[in-house]
């Protein structure tokens, strides 16, 4: 490694994850030596001559308009692409915008998608509720059973939509096996890697084609931004750049990109702490009499623990538990917590808890989402304080 960090990491230089988080993708000398990049809060960019303008448009050597390219956003895109071991990335105004762009870049009217059953609720709504309006049908399948996935594939299937670990049932998808299955059938694979983060899992290395993130979660890590990122190979991202990114226009603002960059500088460190807290508290919860089940991929008791351990480096700190006493007990439990906020989202520095109502969860029965289900997102508070708080909450429902 040269003493001065490269602006865009050359392929042959292997840096550690946390080094990539801090230096890669940044071009400090281009920004007068500034450590963080400037926030290019400009809608449009001007040129001294029309010839320069035309040349920049042809070569993309300088941005023309922020819906196409913005220098602050490009720093984020380069960094996330490197962290996921992809070739390029595009950032969006939300995780849902990134997911929609990814799906629409592959599926057209008349096409079919096979998606994981253990899936983020709004992604389910997009696939099940919205996309049929434009002629794209989805079958939800149990990806823990590859026979069931293969049986769901039709002649017009184009895309396998994955999430692993899947929210909220924490199902694990065998990424290498699914990538091989997709290749046999000529299908594209897209995974929502938000829960694992590139620190714990890099699906492109297992042969998956596209990775999406809600950057609103661990990537940014500070619960102060809503955004998304889509990562893939140069050709795939180039196609999306000239189509869904530009034409649907769900882009991120430069300030939001800058906030995510600031969050990512500590992503490796935060994930180490999240992984440690998740493991310690999940193990401890398993021993609590008021807890019926703990669904955490890091535990031996998780039915797919071996697979998870093979393809993940750690298991993050968002997981689900089932408390005894059903939905009423779940509500009393979270109401009794002092350090956990009650709210949606997760992956921030603050702990959150949320009862999951089986009546509002698609395929709840198949997913094992039963009354008493609670989703926990552990933040970066002291683990002993969180355990004490959870202990008090559980005592309340004993
Ligand atoms: C797993 C997962 N993917 C995607 C999203 C959507 O991201 P956003 O809220 O940034 O649109 C969420 C949001 O909670 C999520 O939990």
Short mmCIF file of C-alpha atoms in Angstrom, two decimals, residues 6-369:
data_model
loop_
_atom_site.label_atom_id
_atom_site.label_comp_id
_atom_site.label_asym_id
_atom_site.label_seq_id
_atom_site.Cartn_x
_atom_site.Cartn_y
_atom_site.Cartn_z
CA UNK A 6 -5.47 5.77 -3.34
CA UNK A 7 -8.43 7.84 -4.47
CA UNK A 8 -10.16 4.82 -5.97
CA UNK A 9 -8.72 1.56 -4.76
CA UNK A 10 -6.83 -0.20 -7.56
CA UNK A 11 -7.92 -3.85 -7.83
CA UNK A 12 -4.50 -5.26 -6.95
CA UNK A 13 -4.33 -3.49 -3.58
CA UNK A 14 -6.21 -5.41 -0.91
CA UNK A 15 -7.09 -3.23 2.05
CA UNK A 16 -8.85 -4.20 5.25
CA UNK A 17 -12.57 -3.46 5.51
CA UNK A 18 -12.21 -0.61 7.99
CA UNK A 19 -9.43 0.96 5.86
CA UNK A 20 -11.76 0.88 2.86
CA UNK A 21 -14.42 2.52 5.04
CA UNK A 22 -12.08 5.40 5.84
CA UNK A 23 -10.11 6.12 2.66
CA UNK A 24 -11.37 4.31 -0.41
CA UNK A 25 -13.28 6.22 -3.04
CA UNK A 26 -12.14 9.58 -1.66
CA UNK A 27 -9.97 11.96 -3.67
CA UNK A 28 -8.74 14.40 -1.01
CA UNK A 29 -6.22 16.22 -3.17
CA UNK A 30 -8.96 17.03 -5.65
CA UNK A 31 -10.79 18.70 -2.75
CA UNK A 32 -7.85 20.93 -1.64
CA UNK A 33 -6.85 18.33 0.98
CA UNK A 34 -10.18 18.39 2.76
CA UNK A 35 -10.68 15.17 4.78
CA UNK A 36 -14.39 14.80 4.09
CA UNK A 37 -15.45 15.61 0.53
CA UNK A 38 -17.29 18.91 0.02
CA UNK A 39 -21.05 18.77 -0.23
CA UNK A 40 -21.68 19.75 -3.85
CA UNK A 41 -25.10 21.22 -3.17
CA UNK A 42 -25.69 22.22 -6.79
CA UNK A 43 -28.44 21.12 -9.13
CA UNK A 44 -26.50 21.92 -12.28
CA UNK A 45 -22.88 22.40 -13.37
CA UNK A 46 -21.66 25.02 -15.86
CA UNK A 47 -18.82 25.00 -18.40
CA UNK A 48 -16.66 27.72 -19.95
CA UNK A 49 -17.48 26.62 -23.51
CA UNK A 50 -20.15 24.58 -25.27
CA UNK A 51 -17.37 22.27 -26.48
CA UNK A 52 -16.40 21.52 -22.86
CA UNK A 53 -20.05 20.87 -22.02
CA UNK A 54 -20.45 18.45 -24.95
CA UNK A 55 -17.21 16.69 -24.09
CA UNK A 56 -18.19 16.25 -20.42
CA UNK A 57 -21.55 14.81 -21.48
CA UNK A 58 -19.86 12.32 -23.81
CA UNK A 59 -17.09 11.20 -21.45
CA UNK A 60 -18.80 11.74 -18.06
CA UNK A 61 -15.55 13.42 -17.00
CA UNK A 62 -17.55 16.12 -15.18
CA UNK A 63 -21.12 16.16 -13.92
CA UNK A 64 -23.83 18.02 -15.86
CA UNK A 65 -26.81 17.75 -13.54
CA UNK A 66 -27.26 16.19 -10.10
CA UNK A 67 -29.99 13.75 -11.20
CA UNK A 68 -27.30 12.16 -13.37
CA UNK A 69 -24.10 12.59 -11.37
CA UNK A 70 -22.99 14.55 -8.34
CA UNK A 71 -19.38 14.50 -7.05
CA UNK A 72 -20.34 13.97 -3.37
CA UNK A 73 -22.72 11.19 -4.32
CA UNK A 74 -20.07 9.57 -6.54
CA UNK A 75 -17.71 9.32 -3.54
CA UNK A 76 -20.39 7.35 -1.71
CA UNK A 77 -21.12 5.17 -4.74
CA UNK A 78 -17.42 4.33 -5.26
CA UNK A 79 -16.98 3.50 -1.58
CA UNK A 80 -20.02 1.23 -1.31
CA UNK A 81 -19.11 -0.53 -4.58
CA UNK A 82 -15.67 -1.30 -3.11
CA UNK A 83 -17.07 -2.49 0.23
CA UNK A 84 -19.41 -4.92 -1.57
CA UNK A 85 -16.60 -5.99 -3.97
CA UNK A 86 -18.71 -4.75 -6.86
CA UNK A 87 -17.59 -2.70 -9.84
CA UNK A 88 -19.96 0.23 -9.49
CA UNK A 89 -22.98 1.45 -7.53
CA UNK A 90 -25.79 4.00 -7.74
CA UNK A 91 -27.33 5.71 -4.74
CA UNK A 92 -31.06 6.45 -4.40
CA UNK A 93 -33.35 8.54 -2.23
CA UNK A 94 -34.49 5.47 -0.27
CA UNK A 95 -33.94 1.74 -0.03
CA UNK A 96 -37.30 1.25 -1.72
CA UNK A 97 -36.22 3.42 -4.68
CA UNK A 98 -33.09 1.26 -5.03
CA UNK A 99 -35.16 -1.94 -4.83
CA UNK A 100 -37.70 -0.68 -7.39
CA UNK A 101 -34.92 0.39 -9.77
CA UNK A 102 -33.17 -2.97 -9.38
CA UNK A 103 -36.30 -5.02 -10.04
CA UNK A 104 -37.43 -2.84 -12.97
CA UNK A 105 -33.99 -2.98 -14.55
CA UNK A 106 -34.52 -6.73 -14.97
CA UNK A 107 -38.26 -7.40 -15.22
CA UNK A 108 -40.54 -6.11 -18.00
CA UNK A 109 -44.30 -6.42 -18.59
CA UNK A 110 -45.10 -10.12 -18.98
CA UNK A 111 -42.14 -11.23 -16.81
CA UNK A 112 -42.24 -13.18 -13.58
CA UNK A 113 -40.22 -12.89 -10.36
CA UNK A 114 -39.62 -15.54 -7.69
CA UNK A 115 -39.06 -13.86 -4.33
CA UNK A 116 -38.17 -14.97 -0.80
CA UNK A 117 -41.06 -15.29 1.60
CA UNK A 118 -39.06 -13.84 4.50
CA UNK A 119 -38.95 -10.35 3.01
CA UNK A 120 -39.17 -6.73 4.13
CA UNK A 121 -42.87 -5.74 4.17
CA UNK A 122 -42.68 -2.85 1.72
CA UNK A 123 -40.70 -4.93 -0.78
CA UNK A 124 -43.51 -7.48 -0.51
CA UNK A 125 -46.05 -4.72 -1.23
CA UNK A 126 -44.08 -3.55 -4.27
CA UNK A 127 -43.83 -7.06 -5.73
CA UNK A 128 -47.29 -8.28 -4.75
CA UNK A 129 -49.36 -5.11 -4.89
CA UNK A 130 -47.76 -2.62 -7.26
CA UNK A 131 -45.82 -4.45 -9.97
CA UNK A 132 -48.80 -6.54 -11.22
CA UNK A 133 -50.22 -3.15 -12.35
CA UNK A 134 -47.39 -2.97 -14.90
CA UNK A 135 -47.61 -6.64 -15.83
CA UNK A 136 -44.93 -8.14 -13.55
CA UNK A 137 -46.08 -11.10 -11.44
CA UNK A 138 -44.31 -12.51 -8.36
CA UNK A 139 -44.43 -15.89 -6.67
CA UNK A 140 -43.19 -15.97 -3.07
CA UNK A 141 -41.29 -19.16 -2.32
CA UNK A 142 -39.54 -20.80 0.60
CA UNK A 143 -35.88 -20.31 -0.29
CA UNK A 144 -34.79 -22.67 2.48
CA UNK A 145 -36.05 -25.37 0.08
CA UNK A 146 -34.37 -25.06 -3.33
CA UNK A 147 -36.76 -27.64 -4.79
CA UNK A 148 -39.63 -25.27 -4.00
CA UNK A 149 -37.75 -22.41 -5.66
CA UNK A 150 -37.08 -24.45 -8.80
CA UNK A 151 -40.74 -25.52 -8.90
CA UNK A 152 -41.81 -21.86 -8.81
CA UNK A 153 -39.69 -20.94 -11.86
CA UNK A 154 -41.76 -20.43 -15.02
CA UNK A 155 -40.70 -19.96 -18.64
CA UNK A 156 -41.16 -16.17 -18.21
CA UNK A 157 -39.26 -15.93 -14.88
CA UNK A 158 -36.46 -13.36 -15.08
CA UNK A 159 -35.46 -12.57 -11.54
CA UNK A 160 -34.84 -14.27 -8.19
CA UNK A 161 -35.36 -11.70 -5.41
CA UNK A 162 -33.50 -12.57 -2.21
CA UNK A 163 -33.09 -11.29 1.33
CA UNK A 164 -30.76 -13.09 3.77
CA UNK A 165 -31.13 -13.03 6.69
CA UNK A 166 -34.75 -12.32 5.79
CA UNK A 167 -36.74 -9.81 7.78
CA UNK A 168 -38.50 -10.71 10.15
CA UNK A 169 -38.30 -14.55 10.16
CA UNK A 170 -34.48 -14.61 9.82
CA UNK A 171 -34.46 -17.27 7.10
CA UNK A 172 -31.09 -17.78 5.43
CA UNK A 173 -30.66 -18.24 1.66
CA UNK A 174 -27.80 -20.44 0.41
CA UNK A 175 -26.28 -17.78 -1.84
CA UNK A 176 -23.91 -19.99 -3.83
CA UNK A 177 -26.56 -22.63 -4.46
CA UNK A 178 -29.15 -20.05 -5.54
CA UNK A 179 -26.63 -18.29 -7.80
CA UNK A 180 -25.88 -21.65 -9.45
CA UNK A 181 -29.60 -22.39 -9.84
CA UNK A 182 -30.12 -18.97 -11.41
CA UNK A 183 -27.27 -19.55 -13.87
CA UNK A 184 -28.78 -22.90 -14.92
CA UNK A 185 -32.09 -21.15 -15.70
CA UNK A 186 -30.59 -17.95 -17.14
CA UNK A 187 -32.04 -15.78 -14.35
CA UNK A 188 -30.77 -12.63 -12.67
CA UNK A 189 -30.36 -12.60 -8.87
CA UNK A 190 -30.86 -9.56 -6.66
CA UNK A 191 -30.38 -9.56 -2.89
CA UNK A 192 -31.32 -7.12 -0.16
CA UNK A 193 -28.14 -7.20 1.96
CA UNK A 194 -29.22 -4.51 4.42
CA UNK A 195 -29.26 -6.70 7.51
CA UNK A 196 -25.88 -8.35 6.99
CA UNK A 197 -24.02 -5.29 5.58
CA UNK A 198 -20.89 -5.89 3.47
CA UNK A 199 -18.96 -6.32 6.73
CA UNK A 200 -20.77 -9.60 7.41
CA UNK A 201 -21.65 -10.83 3.92
CA UNK A 202 -20.60 -10.06 0.34
CA UNK A 203 -23.14 -11.74 -1.95
CA UNK A 204 -21.43 -10.70 -5.22
CA UNK A 205 -18.55 -13.02 -4.26
CA UNK A 206 -21.05 -15.90 -4.14
CA UNK A 207 -22.21 -15.17 -7.70
CA UNK A 208 -25.24 -12.96 -6.95
CA UNK A 209 -25.73 -10.27 -9.65
CA UNK A 210 -27.14 -7.22 -7.84
CA UNK A 211 -27.05 -6.09 -4.21
CA UNK A 212 -29.37 -3.48 -2.69
CA UNK A 213 -29.20 -1.73 0.65
CA UNK A 214 -31.44 0.47 2.63
CA UNK A 215 -28.66 2.89 3.58
CA UNK A 216 -31.08 4.19 6.21
CA UNK A 217 -29.95 1.31 8.47
CA UNK A 218 -26.43 0.10 9.36
CA UNK A 219 -24.62 1.81 6.45
CA UNK A 220 -25.47 5.30 7.69
CA UNK A 221 -25.88 4.04 11.25
CA UNK A 222 -27.09 7.26 12.88
CA UNK A 223 -30.84 7.26 12.12
CA UNK A 224 -30.56 10.63 10.44
CA UNK A 225 -31.03 9.75 6.78
CA UNK A 226 -33.26 7.72 4.44
CA UNK A 227 -31.44 6.41 1.35
CA UNK A 228 -30.62 3.33 -0.72
CA UNK A 229 -27.76 1.91 -2.80
CA UNK A 230 -27.68 -0.60 -5.65
CA UNK A 231 -24.39 -2.37 -6.46
CA UNK A 232 -23.37 -4.64 -9.34
CA UNK A 233 -20.99 -5.02 -12.24
CA UNK A 234 -20.09 -2.06 -14.47
CA UNK A 235 -22.39 -3.11 -17.29
CA UNK A 236 -25.46 -3.66 -15.08
CA UNK A 237 -25.00 -0.36 -13.24
CA UNK A 238 -24.35 1.47 -16.52
CA UNK A 239 -27.70 0.21 -17.82
CA UNK A 240 -29.47 1.34 -14.65
CA UNK A 241 -27.69 4.73 -14.83
CA UNK A 242 -29.10 5.37 -18.29
CA UNK A 243 -32.58 4.14 -17.40
CA UNK A 244 -34.17 3.59 -13.95
CA UNK A 245 -31.77 5.93 -12.11
CA UNK A 246 -32.14 8.77 -14.62
CA UNK A 247 -35.71 8.26 -15.85
CA UNK A 248 -37.49 7.33 -12.62
CA UNK A 249 -35.32 9.91 -10.88
CA UNK A 250 -35.36 8.51 -7.32
CA UNK A 251 -31.95 10.00 -6.61
CA UNK A 252 -30.27 10.89 -3.33
CA UNK A 253 -29.33 14.46 -2.38
CA UNK A 254 -25.65 15.38 -1.85
CA UNK A 255 -26.13 16.15 1.84
CA UNK A 256 -27.71 12.75 2.51
CA UNK A 257 -24.83 11.09 0.61
CA UNK A 258 -22.37 13.01 2.79
CA UNK A 259 -24.14 11.87 5.97
CA UNK A 260 -23.93 8.24 4.85
CA UNK A 261 -20.24 8.67 4.05
CA UNK A 262 -19.70 9.97 7.56
CA UNK A 263 -21.54 6.95 8.94
CA UNK A 264 -19.62 4.47 6.80
CA UNK A 265 -16.27 5.69 8.16
CA UNK A 266 -17.05 3.67 11.32
CA UNK A 267 -19.05 0.85 9.70
CA UNK A 268 -16.49 -1.88 10.43
CA UNK A 269 -16.13 -0.78 14.05
CA UNK A 270 -19.86 -0.44 14.54
CA UNK A 271 -20.56 -3.85 13.02
CA UNK A 272 -17.99 -5.48 15.33
CA UNK A 273 -19.86 -3.98 18.28
CA UNK A 274 -23.28 -4.88 16.81
CA UNK A 275 -22.19 -8.48 16.14
CA UNK A 276 -20.83 -8.87 19.68
CA UNK A 277 -23.95 -7.35 21.27
CA UNK A 278 -26.26 -9.45 19.08
CA UNK A 279 -24.53 -12.69 19.99
CA UNK A 280 -24.29 -11.96 23.71
CA UNK A 281 -27.88 -10.80 24.12
CA UNK A 282 -29.38 -13.49 21.83
CA UNK A 283 -27.61 -16.19 23.91
CA UNK A 284 -28.78 -14.62 27.14
CA UNK A 285 -32.38 -14.28 25.91
CA UNK A 286 -32.45 -18.01 25.08
CA UNK A 287 -32.06 -18.72 28.80
CA UNK A 288 -34.89 -16.43 29.92
CA UNK A 289 -38.04 -18.32 30.96
CA UNK A 290 -40.38 -15.69 29.45
CA UNK A 291 -38.78 -16.14 26.03
CA UNK A 292 -40.12 -18.98 23.92
CA UNK A 293 -37.81 -18.58 20.92
CA UNK A 294 -34.88 -16.51 19.75
CA UNK A 295 -34.45 -16.25 15.98
CA UNK A 296 -30.82 -15.26 15.54
CA UNK A 297 -28.63 -16.81 12.83
CA UNK A 298 -25.62 -16.82 15.17
CA UNK A 299 -27.21 -19.30 17.59
CA UNK A 300 -26.73 -23.09 17.29
CA UNK A 301 -30.50 -23.35 17.73
CA UNK A 302 -31.16 -21.48 14.46
CA UNK A 303 -32.16 -24.20 11.97
CA UNK A 304 -29.78 -22.79 9.35
CA UNK A 305 -26.93 -21.78 11.66
CA UNK A 306 -24.34 -23.88 9.82
CA UNK A 307 -25.16 -22.26 6.48
CA UNK A 308 -25.21 -18.79 8.03
CA UNK A 309 -21.81 -19.39 9.65
CA UNK A 310 -20.40 -20.56 6.30
CA UNK A 311 -21.41 -17.48 4.35
CA UNK A 312 -21.43 -14.76 7.02
CA UNK A 313 -18.68 -13.25 9.13
CA UNK A 314 -21.06 -12.12 11.87
CA UNK A 315 -24.80 -11.90 12.42
CA UNK A 316 -25.53 -8.22 13.15
CA UNK A 317 -27.81 -7.10 15.97
CA UNK A 318 -31.29 -7.09 14.48
CA UNK A 319 -33.27 -10.22 15.26
CA UNK A 320 -36.59 -11.52 16.48
CA UNK A 321 -37.82 -13.22 19.63
CA UNK A 322 -41.12 -14.78 20.66
CA UNK A 323 -42.21 -13.97 24.21
CA UNK A 324 -44.64 -16.19 26.12
CA UNK A 325 -48.15 -14.80 26.51
CA UNK A 326 -48.91 -13.74 22.95
CA UNK A 327 -49.45 -10.28 21.47
CA UNK A 328 -50.58 -8.69 24.78
CA UNK A 329 -47.39 -9.83 26.48
CA UNK A 330 -45.31 -8.56 23.54
CA UNK A 331 -46.89 -5.12 23.89
CA UNK A 332 -46.48 -5.06 27.70
CA UNK A 333 -42.84 -6.13 27.28
CA UNK A 334 -41.89 -3.34 24.86
CA UNK A 335 -43.88 -0.76 26.84
CA UNK A 336 -41.85 -1.66 29.94
CA UNK A 337 -38.48 -1.09 28.22
CA UNK A 338 -36.70 2.15 29.09
CA UNK A 339 -33.67 2.14 26.79
CA UNK A 340 -35.39 0.71 23.71
CA UNK A 341 -37.42 3.06 21.58
CA UNK A 342 -40.61 1.68 20.07
CA UNK A 343 -40.48 2.31 16.36
CA UNK A 344 -39.86 1.07 12.86
CA UNK A 345 -36.45 0.97 11.18
CA UNK A 346 -33.29 -0.43 12.76
CA UNK A 347 -29.51 -0.50 12.34
CA UNK A 348 -28.88 2.80 14.15
CA UNK A 349 -26.84 3.53 17.27
CA UNK A 350 -30.02 3.42 19.34
CA UNK A 351 -31.90 0.28 20.37
CA UNK A 352 -35.42 -0.29 19.10
CA UNK A 353 -38.13 -2.86 19.81
CA UNK A 354 -41.31 -3.54 17.88
CA UNK A 355 -44.02 -6.18 18.32
CA UNK A 356 -44.81 -7.79 14.96
CA UNK A 357 -48.52 -8.44 14.51
CA UNK A 358 -49.03 -11.75 12.66
CA UNK A 359 -52.32 -10.37 11.25
CA UNK A 360 -50.32 -7.69 9.41
CA UNK A 361 -47.55 -10.02 8.19
CA UNK A 362 -47.98 -11.73 4.79
CA UNK A 363 -47.49 -15.52 5.05
CA UNK A 364 -47.19 -15.20 8.85
CA UNK A 365 -48.03 -18.89 9.40
CA UNK A 366 -45.40 -20.17 6.95
CA UNK A 367 -42.84 -17.78 8.44
CA UNK A 368 -43.55 -18.76 12.04
CA UNK A 369 -44.60 -15.21 12.92
#
